[in-house]
Coordinates of N, CA and C in Angstrom, one line a residue:
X3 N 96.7 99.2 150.5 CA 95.9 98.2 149.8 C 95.2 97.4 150.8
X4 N 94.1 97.4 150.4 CA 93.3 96.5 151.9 C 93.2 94.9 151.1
X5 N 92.5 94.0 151.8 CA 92.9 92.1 151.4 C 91.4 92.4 150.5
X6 N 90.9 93.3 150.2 CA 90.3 93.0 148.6 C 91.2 92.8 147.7
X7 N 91.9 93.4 147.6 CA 93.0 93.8 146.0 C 93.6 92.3 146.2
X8 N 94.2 91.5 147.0 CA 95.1 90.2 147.0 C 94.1 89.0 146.9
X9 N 94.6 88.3 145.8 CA 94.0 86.9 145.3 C 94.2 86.3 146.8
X10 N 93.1 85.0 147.3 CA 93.5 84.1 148.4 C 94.2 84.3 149.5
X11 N 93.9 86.1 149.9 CA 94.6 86.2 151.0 C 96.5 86.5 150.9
X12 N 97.0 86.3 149.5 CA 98.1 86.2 149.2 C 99.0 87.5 149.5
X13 N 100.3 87.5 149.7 CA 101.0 88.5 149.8 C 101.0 89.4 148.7
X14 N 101.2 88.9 147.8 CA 100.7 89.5 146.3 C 99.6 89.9 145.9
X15 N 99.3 91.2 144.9 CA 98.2 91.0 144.6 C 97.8 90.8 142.8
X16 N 97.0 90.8 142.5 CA 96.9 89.9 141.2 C 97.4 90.6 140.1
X17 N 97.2 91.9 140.1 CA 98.5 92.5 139.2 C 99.7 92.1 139.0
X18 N 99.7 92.1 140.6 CA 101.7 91.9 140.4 C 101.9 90.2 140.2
X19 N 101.0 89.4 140.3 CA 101.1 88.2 139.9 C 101.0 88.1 138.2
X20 N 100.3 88.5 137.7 CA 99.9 88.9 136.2 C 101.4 89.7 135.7
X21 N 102.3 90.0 136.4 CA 103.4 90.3 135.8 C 103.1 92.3 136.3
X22 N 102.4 92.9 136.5 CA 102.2 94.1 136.9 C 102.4 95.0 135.7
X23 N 102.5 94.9 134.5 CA 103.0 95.5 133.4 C 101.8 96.2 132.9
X24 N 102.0 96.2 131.1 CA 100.8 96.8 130.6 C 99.7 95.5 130.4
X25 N 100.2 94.4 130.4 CA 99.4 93.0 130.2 C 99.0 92.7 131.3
X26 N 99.6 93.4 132.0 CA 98.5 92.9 133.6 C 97.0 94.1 134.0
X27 N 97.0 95.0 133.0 CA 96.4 96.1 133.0 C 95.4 95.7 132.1
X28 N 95.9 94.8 131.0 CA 95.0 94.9 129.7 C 94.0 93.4 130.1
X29 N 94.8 92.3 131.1 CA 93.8 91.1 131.5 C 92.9 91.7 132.6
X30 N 93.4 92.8 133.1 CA 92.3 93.0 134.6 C 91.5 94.0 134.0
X31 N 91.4 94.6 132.6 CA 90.2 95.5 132.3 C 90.5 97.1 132.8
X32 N 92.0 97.7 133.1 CA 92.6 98.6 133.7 C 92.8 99.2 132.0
X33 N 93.3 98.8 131.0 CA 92.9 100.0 130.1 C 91.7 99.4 128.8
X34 N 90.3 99.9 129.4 CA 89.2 99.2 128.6 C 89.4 99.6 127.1
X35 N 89.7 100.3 126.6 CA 89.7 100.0 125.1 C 91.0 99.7 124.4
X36 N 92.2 99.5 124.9 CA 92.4 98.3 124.1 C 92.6 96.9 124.6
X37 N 91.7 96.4 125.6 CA 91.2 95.5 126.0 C 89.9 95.1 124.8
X38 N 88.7 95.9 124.8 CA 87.5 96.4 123.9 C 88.6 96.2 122.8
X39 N 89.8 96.2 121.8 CA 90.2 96.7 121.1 C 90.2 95.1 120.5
X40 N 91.1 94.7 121.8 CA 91.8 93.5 121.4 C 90.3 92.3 121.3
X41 N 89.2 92.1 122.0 CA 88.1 91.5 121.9 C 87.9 91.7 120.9
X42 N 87.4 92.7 120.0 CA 86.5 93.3 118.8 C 87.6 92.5 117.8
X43 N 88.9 92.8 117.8 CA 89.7 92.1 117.0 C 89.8 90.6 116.9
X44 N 89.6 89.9 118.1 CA 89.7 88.5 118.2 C 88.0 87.9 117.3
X45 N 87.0 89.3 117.9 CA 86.1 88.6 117.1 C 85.6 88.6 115.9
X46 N 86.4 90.0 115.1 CA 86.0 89.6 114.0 C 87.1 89.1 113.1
X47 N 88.1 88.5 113.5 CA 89.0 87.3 113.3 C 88.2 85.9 112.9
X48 N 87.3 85.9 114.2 CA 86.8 84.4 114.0 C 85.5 85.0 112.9
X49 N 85.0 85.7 113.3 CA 84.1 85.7 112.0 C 84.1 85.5 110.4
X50 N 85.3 86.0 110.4 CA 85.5 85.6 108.9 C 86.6 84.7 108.5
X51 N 87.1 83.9 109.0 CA 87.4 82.3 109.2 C 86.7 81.1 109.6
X52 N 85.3 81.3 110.6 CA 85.0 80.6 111.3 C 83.1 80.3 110.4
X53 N 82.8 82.0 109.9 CA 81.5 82.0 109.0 C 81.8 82.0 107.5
X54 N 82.6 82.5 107.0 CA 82.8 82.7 106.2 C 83.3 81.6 105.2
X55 N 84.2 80.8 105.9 CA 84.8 79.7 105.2 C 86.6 80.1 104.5
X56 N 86.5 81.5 105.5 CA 88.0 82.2 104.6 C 89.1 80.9 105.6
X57 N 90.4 80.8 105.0 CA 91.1 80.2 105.7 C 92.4 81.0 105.6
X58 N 93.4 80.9 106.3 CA 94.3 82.0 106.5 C 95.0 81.9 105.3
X59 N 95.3 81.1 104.9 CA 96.1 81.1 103.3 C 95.1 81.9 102.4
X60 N 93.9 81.8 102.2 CA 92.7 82.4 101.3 C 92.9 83.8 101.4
X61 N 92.7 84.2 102.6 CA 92.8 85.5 103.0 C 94.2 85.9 103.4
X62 N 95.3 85.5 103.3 CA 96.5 86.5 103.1 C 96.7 86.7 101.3
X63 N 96.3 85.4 100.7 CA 96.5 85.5 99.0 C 95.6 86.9 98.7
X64 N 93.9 86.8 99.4 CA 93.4 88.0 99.0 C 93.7 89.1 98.9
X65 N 94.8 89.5 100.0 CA 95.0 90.6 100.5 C 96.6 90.9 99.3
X66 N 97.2 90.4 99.2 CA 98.5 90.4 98.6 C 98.0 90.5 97.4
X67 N 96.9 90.0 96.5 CA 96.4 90.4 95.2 C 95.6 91.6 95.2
X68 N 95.2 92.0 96.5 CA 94.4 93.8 96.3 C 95.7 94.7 96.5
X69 N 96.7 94.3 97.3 CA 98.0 95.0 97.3 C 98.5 94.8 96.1
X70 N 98.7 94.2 95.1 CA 99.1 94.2 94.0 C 98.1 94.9 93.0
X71 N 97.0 94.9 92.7 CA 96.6 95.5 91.9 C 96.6 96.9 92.5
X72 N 96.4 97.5 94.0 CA 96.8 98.8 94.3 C 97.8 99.5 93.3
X73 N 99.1 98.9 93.7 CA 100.0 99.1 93.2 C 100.3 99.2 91.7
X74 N 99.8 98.5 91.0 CA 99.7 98.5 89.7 C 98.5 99.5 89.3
X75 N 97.9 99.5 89.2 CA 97.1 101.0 89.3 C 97.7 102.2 90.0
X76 N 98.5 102.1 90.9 CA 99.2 103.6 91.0 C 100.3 103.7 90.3
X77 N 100.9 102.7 89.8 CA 102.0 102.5 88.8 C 101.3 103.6 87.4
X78 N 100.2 102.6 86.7 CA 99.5 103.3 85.6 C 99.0 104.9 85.8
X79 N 98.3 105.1 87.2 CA 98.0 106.6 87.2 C 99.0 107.4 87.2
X80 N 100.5 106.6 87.7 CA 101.1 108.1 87.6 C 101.8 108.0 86.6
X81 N 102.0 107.2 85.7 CA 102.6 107.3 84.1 C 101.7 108.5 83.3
X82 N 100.4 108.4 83.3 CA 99.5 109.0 82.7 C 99.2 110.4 83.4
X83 N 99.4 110.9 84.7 CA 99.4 111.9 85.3 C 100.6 112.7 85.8
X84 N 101.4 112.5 84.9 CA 103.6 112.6 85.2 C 103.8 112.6 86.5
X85 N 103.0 111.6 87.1 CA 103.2 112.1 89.0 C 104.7 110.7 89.0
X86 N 105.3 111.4 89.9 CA 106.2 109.9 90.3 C 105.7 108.6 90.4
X87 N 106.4 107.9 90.1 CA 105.7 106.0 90.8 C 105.7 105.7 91.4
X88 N 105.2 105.1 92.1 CA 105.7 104.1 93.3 C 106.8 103.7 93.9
X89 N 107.3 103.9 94.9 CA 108.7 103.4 95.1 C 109.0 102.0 95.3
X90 N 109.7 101.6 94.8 CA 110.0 99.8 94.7 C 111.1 99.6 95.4
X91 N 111.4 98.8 96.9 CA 112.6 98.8 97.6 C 113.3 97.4 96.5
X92 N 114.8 97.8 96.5 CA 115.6 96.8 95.7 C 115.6 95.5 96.5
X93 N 115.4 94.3 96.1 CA 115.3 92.7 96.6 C 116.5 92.3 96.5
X94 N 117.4 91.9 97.2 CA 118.5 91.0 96.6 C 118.9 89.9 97.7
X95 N 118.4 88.4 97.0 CA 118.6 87.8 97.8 C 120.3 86.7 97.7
X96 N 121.3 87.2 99.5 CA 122.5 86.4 99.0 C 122.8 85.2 98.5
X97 N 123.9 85.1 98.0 CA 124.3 83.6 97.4 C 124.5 82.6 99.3
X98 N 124.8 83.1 99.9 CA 125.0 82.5 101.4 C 123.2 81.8 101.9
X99 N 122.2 83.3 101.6 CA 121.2 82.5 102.5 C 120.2 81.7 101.5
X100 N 120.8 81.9 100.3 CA 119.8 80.5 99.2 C 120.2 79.2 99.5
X101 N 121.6 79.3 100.0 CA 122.3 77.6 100.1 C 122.1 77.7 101.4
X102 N 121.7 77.9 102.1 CA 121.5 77.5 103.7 C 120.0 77.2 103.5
X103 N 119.2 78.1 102.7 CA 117.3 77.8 102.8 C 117.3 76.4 101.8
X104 N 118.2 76.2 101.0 CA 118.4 74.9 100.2 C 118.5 74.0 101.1
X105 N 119.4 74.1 101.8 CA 120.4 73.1 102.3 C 119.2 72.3 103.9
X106 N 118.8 73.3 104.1 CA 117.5 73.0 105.1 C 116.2 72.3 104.4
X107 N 116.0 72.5 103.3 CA 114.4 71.8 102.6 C 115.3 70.4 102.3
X108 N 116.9 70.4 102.1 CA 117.3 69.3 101.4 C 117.2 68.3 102.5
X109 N 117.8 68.5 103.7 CA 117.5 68.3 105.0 C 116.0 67.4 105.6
X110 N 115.6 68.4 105.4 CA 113.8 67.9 105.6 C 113.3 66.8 104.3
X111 N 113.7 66.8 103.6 CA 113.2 65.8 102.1 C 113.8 64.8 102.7
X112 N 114.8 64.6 102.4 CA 115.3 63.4 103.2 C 115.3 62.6 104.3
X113 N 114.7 63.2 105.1 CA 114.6 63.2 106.4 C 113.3 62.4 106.2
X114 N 112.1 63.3 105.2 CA 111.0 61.9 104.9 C 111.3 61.3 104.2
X115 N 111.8 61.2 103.1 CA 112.2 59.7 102.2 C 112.8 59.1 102.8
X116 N 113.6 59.1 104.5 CA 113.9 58.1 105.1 C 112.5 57.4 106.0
X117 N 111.8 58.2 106.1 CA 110.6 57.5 107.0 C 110.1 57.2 106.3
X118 N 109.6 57.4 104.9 CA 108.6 56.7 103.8 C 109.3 55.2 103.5
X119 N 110.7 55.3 103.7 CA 111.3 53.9 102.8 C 111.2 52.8 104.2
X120 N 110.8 53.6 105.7 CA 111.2 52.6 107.0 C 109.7 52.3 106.7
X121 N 108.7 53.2 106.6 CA 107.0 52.6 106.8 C 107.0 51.7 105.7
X122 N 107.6 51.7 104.5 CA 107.5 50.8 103.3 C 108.1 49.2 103.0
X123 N 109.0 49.5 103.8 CA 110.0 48.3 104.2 C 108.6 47.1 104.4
X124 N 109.6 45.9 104.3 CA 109.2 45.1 104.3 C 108.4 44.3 106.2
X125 N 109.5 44.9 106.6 CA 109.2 44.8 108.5 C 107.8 45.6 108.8
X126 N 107.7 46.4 108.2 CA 106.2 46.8 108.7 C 105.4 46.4 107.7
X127 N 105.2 45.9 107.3 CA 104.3 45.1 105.7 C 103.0 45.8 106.3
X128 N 102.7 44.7 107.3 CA 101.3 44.9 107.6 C 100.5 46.2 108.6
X129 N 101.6 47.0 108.9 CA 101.8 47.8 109.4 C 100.8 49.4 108.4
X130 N 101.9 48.9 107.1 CA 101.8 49.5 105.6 C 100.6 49.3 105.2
X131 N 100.3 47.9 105.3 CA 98.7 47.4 104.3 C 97.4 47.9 105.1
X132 N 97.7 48.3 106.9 CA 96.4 48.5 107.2 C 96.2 50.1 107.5
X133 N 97.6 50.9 107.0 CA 97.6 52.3 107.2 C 96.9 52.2 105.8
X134 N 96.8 51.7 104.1 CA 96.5 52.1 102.9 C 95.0 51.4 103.1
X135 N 94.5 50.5 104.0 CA 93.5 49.9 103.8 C 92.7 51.2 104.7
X136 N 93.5 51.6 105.6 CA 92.4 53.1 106.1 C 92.1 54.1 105.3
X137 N 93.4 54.9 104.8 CA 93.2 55.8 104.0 C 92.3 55.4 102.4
X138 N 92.8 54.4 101.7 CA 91.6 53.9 100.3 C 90.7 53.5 100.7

């Protein structure tokens, strides 16, 4: 390797500083299409967030309501065509991880109704009157 390949003269050279892997391959343009892959993807990400006005909640609800009607139309065609249905995996959620996802939101509520009742208190009065005089 001649002192082209090494950044600043360094003992290293910029691969192996980049970690030398497949991500040091895909920042230095060593495998062009899915480098080209990963670009095209970033940009038509921003295109339809950024032109569009879609926001990530907009567009995952879109997508889970065309997956639902998918599904429900393949449900109907194969009732009517004696083809099999769709396979449906069984859901079951434990009695263990509902009281722990409980027990965490219960956690977090309270956690703000203790900071709503300290900003409301009487010690920050004016603290309170010039945060509601910003927002109204």
């Amino acid at each position: 390797m001649g002192s082209s390949d090494r950044l600043f003269n360094r003992q290293r050279t910029v691969h192996e500083i980049l970690g030398g892997g497949s991500v040091a391959d895909v920042i230095l343009w060593r495998q062009k299409n899915v480098t080209l892959g990963i670009l095209l993807a970033t940009l038509s990400s921003w295109v339809v967030f950024e032109r569009s006005g879609y926001t990530l909640l907009s567009l995952i609800s879109s997508v889970l309501l065309l997956l639902l009607t998918i599904l429900f139309l393949w449900a109907k065609s194969a009732a009517i065509l004696n083809r099999p249905p769709p396979p449906l995996p069984v859901l079951h959620l434990s009695e263990e991880m509902v009281k722990e996802v409980s027990g965490l939101i219960r956690n977090r509520v309270n956690d703000l109704l203790s900071v709503l009742r300290t900003l409301l208190s009487a010690k920050t009065q004016t603290c309170t009157s010039k945060l509601l005089h910003i927002c109204c």
